[in-house]
Amino acid sequence: DAGVTQSPTHLIKTRGQQVTLRCSPKSGHDTVSWYQQALGQGPQFIFQYYEEEERQRGNFPDRFSGHQFPNYSSELNVNALLLGDSALYLCASSRTGAVIRNIQYFGAGTRLSVL
Amino acid sequence: KNQVEQSPQSLIILEGKNCTLQCNYTVSPFSNLRWYKQDTGRGPVSLTIMTFSENTKSNGRYTATLDADTKQSSLHITASQLSDSASYICVVSAFDDMRFGAGTRLTVKP
């Protein structure tokens, strides 16, 4: 049983470019959340997808957008990249309706460097 | 202001020693509290999960405690190993809302 998988593992972009990150949730999970983690900081919540819709959103600009597919996999898109977008992007999956809420399993992350 | 505060920010200990990490929160209403271990450049891995009715939970050499009255939790690591070097993150949930602490960076030296 594969856990949460993310691709790519590393990515280098330049300012102004656009990037797409991908996430496949753990088997049996239907909810995907995305986090941005700057070096030395805790993860910051970007948004959460369930039933192909954005259900919750953190304090991130509209440059950050996402999508969830019928197979529950998800994409995170960032437009007009800024140097400050350099971070580890984490995907976490969970199962809505679980007995204990919000038990998330994290992927290994995508390291994005913006030059 | 972050609703989950962790201390210390960083900690260096010698291999074989014990240590305790702290997590104070103001998140309300409380649903559950989790401790994660995150190796550098990797995703967090869950160590323990505690609900309101639980005040201690162990996972090998890791023991977490929870005092829901004072809104404090601690993670105690016994007989530390070099592989314990990582960041430890406290996450507190209030129903559908989760709050992350900034983490404690633990370094175990030989």
mmCIF file of C-alpha atoms in Angstrom, chain A:
data_model
loop_
_atom_site.group_PDB
_atom_site.id
_atom_site.type_symbol
_atom_site.label_atom_id
_atom_site.label_comp_id
_atom_site.label_asym_id
_atom_site.label_seq_id
_atom_site.Cartn_x
_atom_site.Cartn_y
_atom_site.Cartn_z
ATOM 1 C CA ASP A 1 0.000 0.000 0.000
ATOM 2 C CA ALA A 2 1.686 3.152 -1.212
ATOM 3 C CA GLY A 3 1.603 6.121 1.050
ATOM 4 C CA VAL A 4 1.301 9.690 -0.142
ATOM 5 C CA THR A 5 3.456 10.273 -3.188
ATOM 6 C CA GLN A 6 4.565 13.628 -4.539
ATOM 7 C CA SER A 7 6.296 14.638 -7.717
ATOM 8 C CA PRO A 8 8.723 15.988 -8.607
ATOM 9 C CA THR A 9 11.032 15.756 -5.581
ATOM 10 C CA HIS A 10 13.006 18.825 -6.571
ATOM 11 C CA LEU A 11 12.304 21.701 -8.901
ATOM 12 C CA ILE A 12 14.183 24.833 -9.930
ATOM 13 C CA LYS A 13 12.328 27.733 -11.523
ATOM 14 C CA THR A 14 12.975 31.399 -12.211
ATOM 15 C CA ARG A 15 10.936 34.373 -11.080
ATOM 16 C CA GLY A 16 7.734 34.895 -13.029
ATOM 17 C CA GLN A 17 7.441 31.295 -14.145
ATOM 18 C CA GLN A 18 4.613 28.938 -13.315
ATOM 19 C CA VAL A 19 4.905 25.567 -11.597
ATOM 20 C CA THR A 20 2.668 22.521 -11.080
ATOM 21 C CA LEU A 21 3.211 20.068 -8.251
ATOM 22 C CA ARG A 22 1.475 16.712 -8.044
ATOM 23 C CA CYS A 23 0.217 14.523 -5.240
ATOM 24 C CA SER A 24 -1.325 11.059 -5.036
ATOM 25 C CA PRO A 25 -3.061 10.374 -1.723
ATOM 26 C CA LYS A 26 -2.750 7.277 0.402
ATOM 27 C CA SER A 27 -5.074 4.481 -0.671
ATOM 28 C CA GLY A 28 -8.535 4.963 0.836
ATOM 29 C CA HIS A 29 -8.055 8.660 1.440
ATOM 30 C CA ASP A 30 -10.313 11.206 -0.246
ATOM 31 C CA THR A 31 -9.050 14.538 1.114
ATOM 32 C CA VAL A 32 -5.839 16.272 0.113
ATOM 33 C CA SER A 33 -4.237 19.245 1.831
ATOM 34 C CA TRP A 34 -1.286 21.305 0.671
ATOM 35 C CA TYR A 35 1.263 23.051 2.893
ATOM 36 C CA GLN A 36 4.172 25.380 2.341
ATOM 37 C CA GLN A 37 7.120 24.969 4.667
ATOM 38 C CA ALA A 38 9.873 27.551 4.649
ATOM 39 C CA LEU A 39 13.261 26.571 5.998
ATOM 40 C CA GLY A 40 13.214 26.292 9.787
ATOM 41 C CA GLN A 41 9.462 26.916 10.009
ATOM 42 C CA GLY A 42 6.430 24.766 10.578
ATOM 43 C CA PRO A 43 4.132 23.954 7.652
ATOM 44 C CA GLN A 44 1.691 26.688 6.612
ATOM 45 C CA PHE A 45 -1.707 25.553 5.367
ATOM 46 C CA ILE A 46 -2.438 26.523 1.743
ATOM 47 C CA PHE A 47 -5.714 24.769 0.971
ATOM 48 C CA GLN A 48 -7.626 21.531 1.195
ATOM 49 C CA TYR A 49 -9.536 19.644 -1.496
ATOM 50 C CA TYR A 50 -12.423 17.249 -1.072
ATOM 51 C CA GLU A 51 -14.826 15.991 -3.726
ATOM 52 C CA GLU A 52 -12.862 17.930 -6.340
ATOM 53 C CA GLU A 53 -13.579 21.245 -4.643
ATOM 54 C CA GLU A 54 -11.522 23.587 -2.528
ATOM 55 C CA ARG A 55 -13.016 23.214 0.909
ATOM 56 C CA GLN A 56 -10.697 25.365 3.013
ATOM 57 C CA ARG A 57 -8.035 27.909 2.253
ATOM 58 C CA GLY A 58 -5.247 29.460 4.241
ATOM 59 C CA ASN A 59 -3.828 32.936 3.889
ATOM 60 C CA PHE A 60 -2.265 32.548 0.456
ATOM 61 C CA PRO A 61 -2.749 34.744 -2.622
ATOM 62 C CA ASP A 62 -4.698 33.727 -5.704
ATOM 63 C CA ARG A 63 -1.414 32.882 -7.420
ATOM 64 C CA PHE A 64 -1.765 29.598 -5.561
ATOM 65 C CA SER A 65 -4.454 27.401 -7.046
ATOM 66 C CA GLY A 66 -5.238 23.743 -7.035
ATOM 67 C CA HIS A 67 -7.243 20.949 -8.439
ATOM 68 C CA GLN A 68 -8.446 17.554 -7.343
ATOM 69 C CA PHE A 69 -9.208 14.796 -9.819
ATOM 70 C CA PRO A 70 -11.875 12.073 -9.616
ATOM 71 C CA ASN A 71 -9.208 9.585 -8.454
ATOM 72 C CA TYR A 72 -8.505 11.958 -5.505
ATOM 73 C CA SER A 73 -5.060 12.948 -6.752
ATOM 74 C CA SER A 74 -4.315 16.647 -6.664
ATOM 75 C CA GLU A 75 -2.228 19.383 -8.212
ATOM 76 C CA LEU A 76 -0.898 22.607 -6.770
ATOM 77 C CA ASN A 77 -0.247 25.411 -9.252
ATOM 78 C CA VAL A 78 1.710 28.537 -8.483
ATOM 79 C CA ASN A 79 1.774 31.392 -11.009
ATOM 80 C CA ALA A 80 4.138 34.338 -11.303
ATOM 81 C CA LEU A 81 6.699 32.779 -8.986
ATOM 82 C CA LEU A 82 8.469 34.966 -6.467
ATOM 83 C CA LEU A 83 11.737 34.332 -4.695
ATOM 84 C CA GLY A 84 9.748 33.952 -1.467
ATOM 85 C CA ASP A 85 7.904 30.976 -2.908
ATOM 86 C CA SER A 86 11.037 28.893 -2.446
ATOM 87 C CA ALA A 87 10.058 26.242 0.090
ATOM 88 C CA LEU A 88 9.232 22.610 0.715
ATOM 89 C CA TYR A 89 5.690 21.936 -0.468
ATOM 90 C CA LEU A 90 3.985 19.165 1.421
ATOM 91 C CA CYS A 91 0.912 17.225 0.468
ATOM 92 C CA ALA A 92 -1.096 15.414 3.129
ATOM 93 C CA SER A 93 -4.025 13.085 2.691
ATOM 94 C CA SER A 94 -6.755 12.036 5.074
ATOM 95 C CA ARG A 95 -10.067 10.228 5.106
ATOM 96 C CA THR A 96 -13.165 12.286 5.663
ATOM 97 C CA GLY A 97 -15.335 10.682 8.271
ATOM 98 C CA ALA A 98 -12.471 9.027 10.093
ATOM 99 C CA VAL A 99 -13.173 8.394 13.780
ATOM 100 C CA ILE A 100 -10.408 10.786 14.786
ATOM 101 C CA ARG A 101 -10.558 13.892 12.671
ATOM 102 C CA ASN A 102 -7.794 15.119 10.441
ATOM 103 C CA ILE A 103 -5.353 12.263 10.799
ATOM 104 C CA GLN A 104 -3.107 13.204 7.953
ATOM 105 C CA TYR A 105 -0.346 11.310 6.262
ATOM 106 C CA PHE A 106 2.318 13.441 4.632
ATOM 107 C CA GLY A 107 4.261 12.929 1.461
ATOM 108 C CA ALA A 108 7.993 13.500 1.274
ATOM 109 C CA GLY A 109 7.446 16.912 -0.269
ATOM 110 C CA THR A 110 8.605 18.823 -3.323
ATOM 111 C CA ARG A 111 11.543 21.170 -2.810
ATOM 112 C CA LEU A 112 10.948 24.263 -4.983
ATOM 113 C CA SER A 113 13.760 26.718 -5.538
ATOM 114 C CA VAL A 114 12.985 30.006 -7.277
ATOM 115 C CA LEU A 115 16.006 31.827 -8.672
#
